[in-house]
Short mmCIF file of C-alpha atoms in Angstrom, two decimals:
data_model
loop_
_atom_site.label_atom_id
_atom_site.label_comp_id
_atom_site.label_asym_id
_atom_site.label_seq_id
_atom_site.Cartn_x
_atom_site.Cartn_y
_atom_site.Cartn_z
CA UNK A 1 -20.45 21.09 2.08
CA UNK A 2 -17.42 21.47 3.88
CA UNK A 3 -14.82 18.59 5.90
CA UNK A 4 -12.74 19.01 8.49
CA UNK A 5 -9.65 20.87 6.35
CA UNK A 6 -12.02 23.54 5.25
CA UNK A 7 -12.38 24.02 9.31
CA UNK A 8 -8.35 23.76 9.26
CA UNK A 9 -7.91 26.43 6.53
CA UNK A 10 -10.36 29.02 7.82
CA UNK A 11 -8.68 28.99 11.65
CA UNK A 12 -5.03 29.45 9.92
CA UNK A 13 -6.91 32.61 7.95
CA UNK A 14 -8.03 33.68 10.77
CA UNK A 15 -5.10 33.36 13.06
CA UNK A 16 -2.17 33.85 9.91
CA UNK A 17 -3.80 35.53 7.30
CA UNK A 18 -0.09 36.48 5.88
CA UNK A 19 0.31 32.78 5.27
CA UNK A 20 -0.97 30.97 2.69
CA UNK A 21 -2.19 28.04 3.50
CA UNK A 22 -3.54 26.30 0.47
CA UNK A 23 -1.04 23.37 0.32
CA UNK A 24 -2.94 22.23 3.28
CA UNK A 25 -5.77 22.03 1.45
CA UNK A 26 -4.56 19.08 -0.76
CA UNK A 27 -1.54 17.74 1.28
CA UNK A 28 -3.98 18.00 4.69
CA UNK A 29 -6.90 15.85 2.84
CA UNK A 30 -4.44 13.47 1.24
CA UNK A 31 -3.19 12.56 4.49
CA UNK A 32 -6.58 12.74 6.57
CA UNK A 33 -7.66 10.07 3.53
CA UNK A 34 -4.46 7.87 3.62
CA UNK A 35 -5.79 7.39 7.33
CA UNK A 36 -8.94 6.40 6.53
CA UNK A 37 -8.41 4.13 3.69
CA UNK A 38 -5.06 2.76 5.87
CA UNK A 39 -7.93 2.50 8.77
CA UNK A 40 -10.40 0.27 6.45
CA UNK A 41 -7.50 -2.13 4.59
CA UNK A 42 -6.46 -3.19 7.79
CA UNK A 43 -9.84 -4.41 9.28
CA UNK A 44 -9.85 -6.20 6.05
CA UNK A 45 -6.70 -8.05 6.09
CA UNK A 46 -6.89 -8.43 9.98
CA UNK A 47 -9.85 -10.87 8.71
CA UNK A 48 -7.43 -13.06 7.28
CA UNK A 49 -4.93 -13.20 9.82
CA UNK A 50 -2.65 -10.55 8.02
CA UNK A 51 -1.15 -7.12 8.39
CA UNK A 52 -0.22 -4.53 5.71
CA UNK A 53 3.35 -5.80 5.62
CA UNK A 54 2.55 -9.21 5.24
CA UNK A 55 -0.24 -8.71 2.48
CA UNK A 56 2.89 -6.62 0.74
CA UNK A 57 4.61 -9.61 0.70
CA UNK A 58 2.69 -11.80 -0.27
CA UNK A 59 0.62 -9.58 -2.93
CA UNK A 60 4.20 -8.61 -4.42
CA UNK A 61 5.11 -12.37 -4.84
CA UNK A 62 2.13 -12.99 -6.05
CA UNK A 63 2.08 -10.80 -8.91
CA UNK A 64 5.70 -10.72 -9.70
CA UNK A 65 6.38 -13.84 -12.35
CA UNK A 66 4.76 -17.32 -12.39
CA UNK A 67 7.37 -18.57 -10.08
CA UNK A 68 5.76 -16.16 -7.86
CA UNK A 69 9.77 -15.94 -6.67
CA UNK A 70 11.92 -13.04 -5.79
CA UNK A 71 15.12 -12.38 -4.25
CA UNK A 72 14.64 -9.99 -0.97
CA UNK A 73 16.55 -7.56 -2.50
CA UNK A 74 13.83 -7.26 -5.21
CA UNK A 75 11.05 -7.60 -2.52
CA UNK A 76 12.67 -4.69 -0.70
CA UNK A 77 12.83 -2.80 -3.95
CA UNK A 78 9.11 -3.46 -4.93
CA UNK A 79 8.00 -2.73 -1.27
CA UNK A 80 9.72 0.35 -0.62
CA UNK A 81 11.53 -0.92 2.85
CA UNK A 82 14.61 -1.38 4.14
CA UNK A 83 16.59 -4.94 3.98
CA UNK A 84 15.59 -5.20 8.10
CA UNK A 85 12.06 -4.77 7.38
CA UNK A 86 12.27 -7.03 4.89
CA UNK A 87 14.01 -9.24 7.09
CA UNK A 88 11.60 -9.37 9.48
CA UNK A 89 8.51 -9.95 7.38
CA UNK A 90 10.33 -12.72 6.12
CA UNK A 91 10.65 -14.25 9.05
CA UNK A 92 6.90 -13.63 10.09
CA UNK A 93 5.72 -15.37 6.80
CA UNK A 94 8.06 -18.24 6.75
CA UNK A 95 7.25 -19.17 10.63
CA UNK A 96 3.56 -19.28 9.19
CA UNK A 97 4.20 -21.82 6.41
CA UNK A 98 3.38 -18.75 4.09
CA UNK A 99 7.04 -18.59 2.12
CA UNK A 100 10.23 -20.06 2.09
CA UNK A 101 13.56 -19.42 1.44
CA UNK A 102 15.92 -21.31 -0.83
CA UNK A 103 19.23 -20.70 -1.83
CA UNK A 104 19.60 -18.95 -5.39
CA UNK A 105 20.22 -21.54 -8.56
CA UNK A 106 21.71 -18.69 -10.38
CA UNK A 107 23.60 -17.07 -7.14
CA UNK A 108 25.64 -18.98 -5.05
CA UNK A 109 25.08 -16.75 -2.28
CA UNK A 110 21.71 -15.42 -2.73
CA UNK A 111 17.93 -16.39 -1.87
CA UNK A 112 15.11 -16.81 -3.38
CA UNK A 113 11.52 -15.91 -2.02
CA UNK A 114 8.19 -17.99 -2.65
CA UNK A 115 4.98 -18.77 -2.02
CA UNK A 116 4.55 -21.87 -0.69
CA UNK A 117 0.65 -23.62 -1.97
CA UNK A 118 -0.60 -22.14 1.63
CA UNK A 119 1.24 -18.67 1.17
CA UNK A 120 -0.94 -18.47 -2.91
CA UNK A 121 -4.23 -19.71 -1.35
CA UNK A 122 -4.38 -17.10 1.25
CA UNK A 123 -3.18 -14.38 -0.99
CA UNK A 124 -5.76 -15.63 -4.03
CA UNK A 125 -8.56 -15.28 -0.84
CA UNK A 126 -7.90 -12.21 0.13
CA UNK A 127 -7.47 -10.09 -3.11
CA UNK A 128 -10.40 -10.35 -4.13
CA UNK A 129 -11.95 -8.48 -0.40
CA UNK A 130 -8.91 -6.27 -0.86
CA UNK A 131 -10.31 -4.81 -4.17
CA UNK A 132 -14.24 -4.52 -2.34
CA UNK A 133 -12.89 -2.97 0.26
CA UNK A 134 -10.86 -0.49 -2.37
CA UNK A 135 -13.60 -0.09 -4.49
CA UNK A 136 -16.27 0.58 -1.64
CA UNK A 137 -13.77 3.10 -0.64
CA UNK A 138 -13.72 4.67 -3.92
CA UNK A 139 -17.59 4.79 -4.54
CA UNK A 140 -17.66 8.34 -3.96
CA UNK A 141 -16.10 9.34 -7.21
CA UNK A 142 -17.18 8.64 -10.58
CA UNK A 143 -15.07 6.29 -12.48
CA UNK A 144 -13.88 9.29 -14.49
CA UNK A 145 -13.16 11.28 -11.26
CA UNK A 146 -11.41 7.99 -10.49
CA UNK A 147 -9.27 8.16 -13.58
CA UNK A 148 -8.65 11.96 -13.53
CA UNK A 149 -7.68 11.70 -9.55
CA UNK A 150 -4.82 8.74 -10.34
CA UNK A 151 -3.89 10.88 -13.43
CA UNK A 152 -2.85 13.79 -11.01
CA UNK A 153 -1.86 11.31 -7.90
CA UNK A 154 0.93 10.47 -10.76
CA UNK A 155 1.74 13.75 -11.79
CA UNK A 156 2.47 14.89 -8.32
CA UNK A 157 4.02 11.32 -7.36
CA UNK A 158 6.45 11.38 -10.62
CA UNK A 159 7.47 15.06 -9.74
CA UNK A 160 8.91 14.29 -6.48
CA UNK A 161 11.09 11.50 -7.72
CA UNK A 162 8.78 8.10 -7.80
CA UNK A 163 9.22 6.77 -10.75
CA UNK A 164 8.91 2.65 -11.94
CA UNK A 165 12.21 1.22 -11.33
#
């Protein structure tokens, strides 16, 4: 059985066979695959009215404390995006009676981010068809092929400088 990379690998050894080209062979499927699964999450959330960012959002408030409250600054650093992006998600979700902003009790000049009741029902609705949609995705492996492939996914992650904050 062979995919579409195998094709990729054997034209390069054809054409540069004083190359090596095996990084493609992992790097090339990983990001053939992030398009695919990127491909399937957002029909998914496009059934609920949402994009990526948004489910980011609210899947980070969500699971963040019971308050389900965070300042953007620790939105942006659980997300991975600039203060702009943030910015602008914010505003997105807020215009859609999803969050709201509040000055900070402990921070005279900071905000605080939460749900609001509508923001926790649509986020508690569409977990659940996130994780089918994840798992269908993942059907393909075994659950120890599963295991073994996040094991390495870490590794390689961890070695280039992501690490928990």
């Amino acid at each position: 059985m062979a995919d579409h990379v195998d094709l990729v690998l054997e034209q390069w050894g054809e054409q540069r066979p004083d190359l090596d080209a095996s990084p493609m062979a992992v790097l090339g499927r990983l990001k053939r695959l992030a398009l695919l699964v990127d491909t399937e999450l957002r029909r998914n959330f496009a059934r609920h009215d949402l994009d990526s960012a948004s489910f980011d959002v609210l899947a980070t408030l969500r699971r963040s404390n019971a308050e389900h409250s965070l300042t953007p600054a620790g939105l942006m650093r659980s997300s991975m995006v600039t203060s702009g992006a943030i910015t602008q998600r914010l505003d997105r979700l807020e215009a859609r009676g999803l969050v709201k902003r509040a000055p900070s009790e402990t921070d005279g000049r900071g905000v605080q981010v939460t749900l609001t009741e509508e923001g926790l029902r649509l986020i508690d609705d569409v977990l659940p068809t996130h994780l089918e949609t994840e798992n269908r995705l993942l059907a393909g492996l075994s659950a120890e092929e599963q295991e073994r492939l996040a094991d390495t996914l870490r590794t390689l992650l961890e070695s280039l400088g992501d690490k928990r904050d």
